[in-house]
mmCIF file of C-alpha atoms in Angstrom:
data_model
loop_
_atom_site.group_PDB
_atom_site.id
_atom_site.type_symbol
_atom_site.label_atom_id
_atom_site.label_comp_id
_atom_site.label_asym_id
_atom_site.label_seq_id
_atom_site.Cartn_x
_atom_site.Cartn_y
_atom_site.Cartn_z
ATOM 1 C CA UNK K 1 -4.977 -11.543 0.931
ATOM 2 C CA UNK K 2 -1.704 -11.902 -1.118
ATOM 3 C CA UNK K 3 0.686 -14.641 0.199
ATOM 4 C CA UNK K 4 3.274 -13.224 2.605
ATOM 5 C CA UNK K 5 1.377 -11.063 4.983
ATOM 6 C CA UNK K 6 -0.592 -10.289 8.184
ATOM 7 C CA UNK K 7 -4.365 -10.647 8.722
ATOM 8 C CA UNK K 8 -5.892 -7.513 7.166
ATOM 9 C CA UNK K 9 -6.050 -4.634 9.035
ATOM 10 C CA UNK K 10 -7.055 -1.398 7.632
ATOM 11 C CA UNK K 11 -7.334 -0.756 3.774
ATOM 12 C CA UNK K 12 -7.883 2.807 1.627
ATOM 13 C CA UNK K 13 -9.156 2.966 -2.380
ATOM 14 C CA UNK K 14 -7.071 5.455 -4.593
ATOM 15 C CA UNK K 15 -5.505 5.223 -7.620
ATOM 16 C CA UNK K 16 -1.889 4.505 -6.796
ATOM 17 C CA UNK K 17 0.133 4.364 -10.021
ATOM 18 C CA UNK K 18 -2.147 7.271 -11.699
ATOM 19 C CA UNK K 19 -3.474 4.454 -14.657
ATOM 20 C CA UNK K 20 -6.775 5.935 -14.444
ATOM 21 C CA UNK K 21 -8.128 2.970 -11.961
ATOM 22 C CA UNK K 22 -8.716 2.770 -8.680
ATOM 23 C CA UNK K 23 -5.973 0.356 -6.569
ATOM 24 C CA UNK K 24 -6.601 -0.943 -2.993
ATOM 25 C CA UNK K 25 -3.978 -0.311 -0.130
ATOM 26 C CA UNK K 26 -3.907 -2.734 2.638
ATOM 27 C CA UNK K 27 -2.254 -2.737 6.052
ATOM 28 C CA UNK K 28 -1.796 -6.583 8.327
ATOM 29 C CA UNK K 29 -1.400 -7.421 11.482
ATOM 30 C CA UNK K 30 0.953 -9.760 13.005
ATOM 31 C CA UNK K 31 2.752 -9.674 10.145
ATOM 32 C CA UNK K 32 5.824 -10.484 11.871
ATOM 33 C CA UNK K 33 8.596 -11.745 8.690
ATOM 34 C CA UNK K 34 5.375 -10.764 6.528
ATOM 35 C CA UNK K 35 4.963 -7.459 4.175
ATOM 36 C CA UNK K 36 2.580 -4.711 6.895
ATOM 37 C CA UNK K 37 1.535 -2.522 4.052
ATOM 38 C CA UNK K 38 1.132 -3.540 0.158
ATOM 39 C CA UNK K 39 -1.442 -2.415 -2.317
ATOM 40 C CA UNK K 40 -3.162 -4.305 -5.168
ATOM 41 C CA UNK K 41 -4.027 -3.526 -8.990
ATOM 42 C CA UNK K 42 -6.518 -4.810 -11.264
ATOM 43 C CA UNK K 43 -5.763 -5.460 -15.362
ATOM 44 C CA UNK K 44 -8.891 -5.071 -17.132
ATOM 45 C CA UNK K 45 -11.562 -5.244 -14.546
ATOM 46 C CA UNK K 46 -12.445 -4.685 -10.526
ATOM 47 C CA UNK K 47 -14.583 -8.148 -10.844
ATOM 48 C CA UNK K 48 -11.368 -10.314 -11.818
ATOM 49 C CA UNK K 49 -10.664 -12.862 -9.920
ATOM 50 C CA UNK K 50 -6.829 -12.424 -8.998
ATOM 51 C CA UNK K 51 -5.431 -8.717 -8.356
ATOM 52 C CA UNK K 52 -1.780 -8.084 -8.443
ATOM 53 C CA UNK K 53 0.161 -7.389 -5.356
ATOM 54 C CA UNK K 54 2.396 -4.829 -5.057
ATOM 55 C CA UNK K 55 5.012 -4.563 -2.516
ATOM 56 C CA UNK K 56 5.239 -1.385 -0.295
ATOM 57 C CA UNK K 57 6.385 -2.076 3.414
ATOM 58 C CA UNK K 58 9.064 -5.001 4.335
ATOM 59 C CA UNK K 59 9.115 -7.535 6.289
ATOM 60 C CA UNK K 60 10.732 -6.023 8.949
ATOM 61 C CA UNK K 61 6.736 -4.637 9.870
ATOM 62 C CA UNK K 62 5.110 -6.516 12.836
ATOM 63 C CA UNK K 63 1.395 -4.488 13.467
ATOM 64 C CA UNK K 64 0.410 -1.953 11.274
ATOM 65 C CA UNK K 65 -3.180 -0.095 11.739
ATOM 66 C CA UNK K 66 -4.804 2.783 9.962
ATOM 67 C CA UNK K 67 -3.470 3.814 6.144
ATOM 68 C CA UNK K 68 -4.406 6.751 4.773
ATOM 69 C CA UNK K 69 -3.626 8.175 1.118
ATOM 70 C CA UNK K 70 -2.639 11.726 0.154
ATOM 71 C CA UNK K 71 -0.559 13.649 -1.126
ATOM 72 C CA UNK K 72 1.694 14.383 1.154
ATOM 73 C CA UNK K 73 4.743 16.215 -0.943
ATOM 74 C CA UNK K 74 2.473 17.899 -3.366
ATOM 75 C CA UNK K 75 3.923 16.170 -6.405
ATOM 76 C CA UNK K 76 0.583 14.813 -7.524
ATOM 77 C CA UNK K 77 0.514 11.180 -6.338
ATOM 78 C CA UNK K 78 -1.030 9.257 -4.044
ATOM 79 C CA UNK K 79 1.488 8.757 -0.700
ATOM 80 C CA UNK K 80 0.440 6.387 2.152
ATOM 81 C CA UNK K 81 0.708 7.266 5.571
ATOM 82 C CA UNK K 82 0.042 4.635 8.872
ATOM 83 C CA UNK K 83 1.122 3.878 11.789
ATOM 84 C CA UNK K 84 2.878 0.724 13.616
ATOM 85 C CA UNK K 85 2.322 0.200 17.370
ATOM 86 C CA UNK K 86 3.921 -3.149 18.445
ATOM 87 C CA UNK K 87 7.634 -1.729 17.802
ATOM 88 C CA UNK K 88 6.597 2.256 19.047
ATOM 89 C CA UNK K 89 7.604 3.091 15.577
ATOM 90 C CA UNK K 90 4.795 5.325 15.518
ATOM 91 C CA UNK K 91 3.318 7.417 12.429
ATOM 92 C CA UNK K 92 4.926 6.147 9.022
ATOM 93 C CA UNK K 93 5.056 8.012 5.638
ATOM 94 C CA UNK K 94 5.357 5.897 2.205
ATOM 95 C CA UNK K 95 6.274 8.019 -0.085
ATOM 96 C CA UNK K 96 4.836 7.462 -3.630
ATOM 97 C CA UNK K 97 7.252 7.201 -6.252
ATOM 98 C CA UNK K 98 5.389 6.731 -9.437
ATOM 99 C CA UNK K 99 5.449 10.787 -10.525
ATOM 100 C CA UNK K 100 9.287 10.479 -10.334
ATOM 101 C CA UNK K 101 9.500 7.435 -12.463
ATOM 102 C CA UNK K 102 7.271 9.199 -15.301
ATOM 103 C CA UNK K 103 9.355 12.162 -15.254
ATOM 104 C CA UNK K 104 12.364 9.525 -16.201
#
């Protein structure tokens, strides 16, 4: 687990930033002043050692549970959907914005 967050939770495989690879997303638990939701890339191979973490929740996140990627919008990228409990937040949608940034 990357520095900064929960115990791990729940985690989905799908290729986040459409490179062709598959990424892992991760929710934490009492991640309390921790990231709740992030998801992880690879450079060259699956097998390396060190993935890179990506930031997609902040640290305002205290339990998060299930995560679950579609594509919510219908823009043709991943989104991530979960759900917190400990703050009755409830279901939570994470839009993806990588489409939007190719477009630019």
């Amino acid at each position: 687990m990357p520095e900064n967050t929960g115990f791990g939770k729940d985690v989905a495989v799908g290729d986040i930033n459409i490179d062709g690879k598959l990424d892992i997303v991760f929710t934490s638990g009492r991640a309390e002043g921790k990231f709740g939701v992030m998801w992880m890339s690879y450079n060259k191979s699956p097998t390396e050692n060190v993935w890179e973490p990506h930031k997609i929740a902040g640290t305002e996140g205290s339990k998060f549970d299930l995560v679950e990627l579609l594509d919510l919008d219908g823009n043709g990228d991943l989104d991530v959907i979960t759900c917190e409990e400990g703050e009755n937040i409830g279901v939570i949608w994470y839009e993806n914005p990588t489409i939007d940034y190719q477009l630019n």
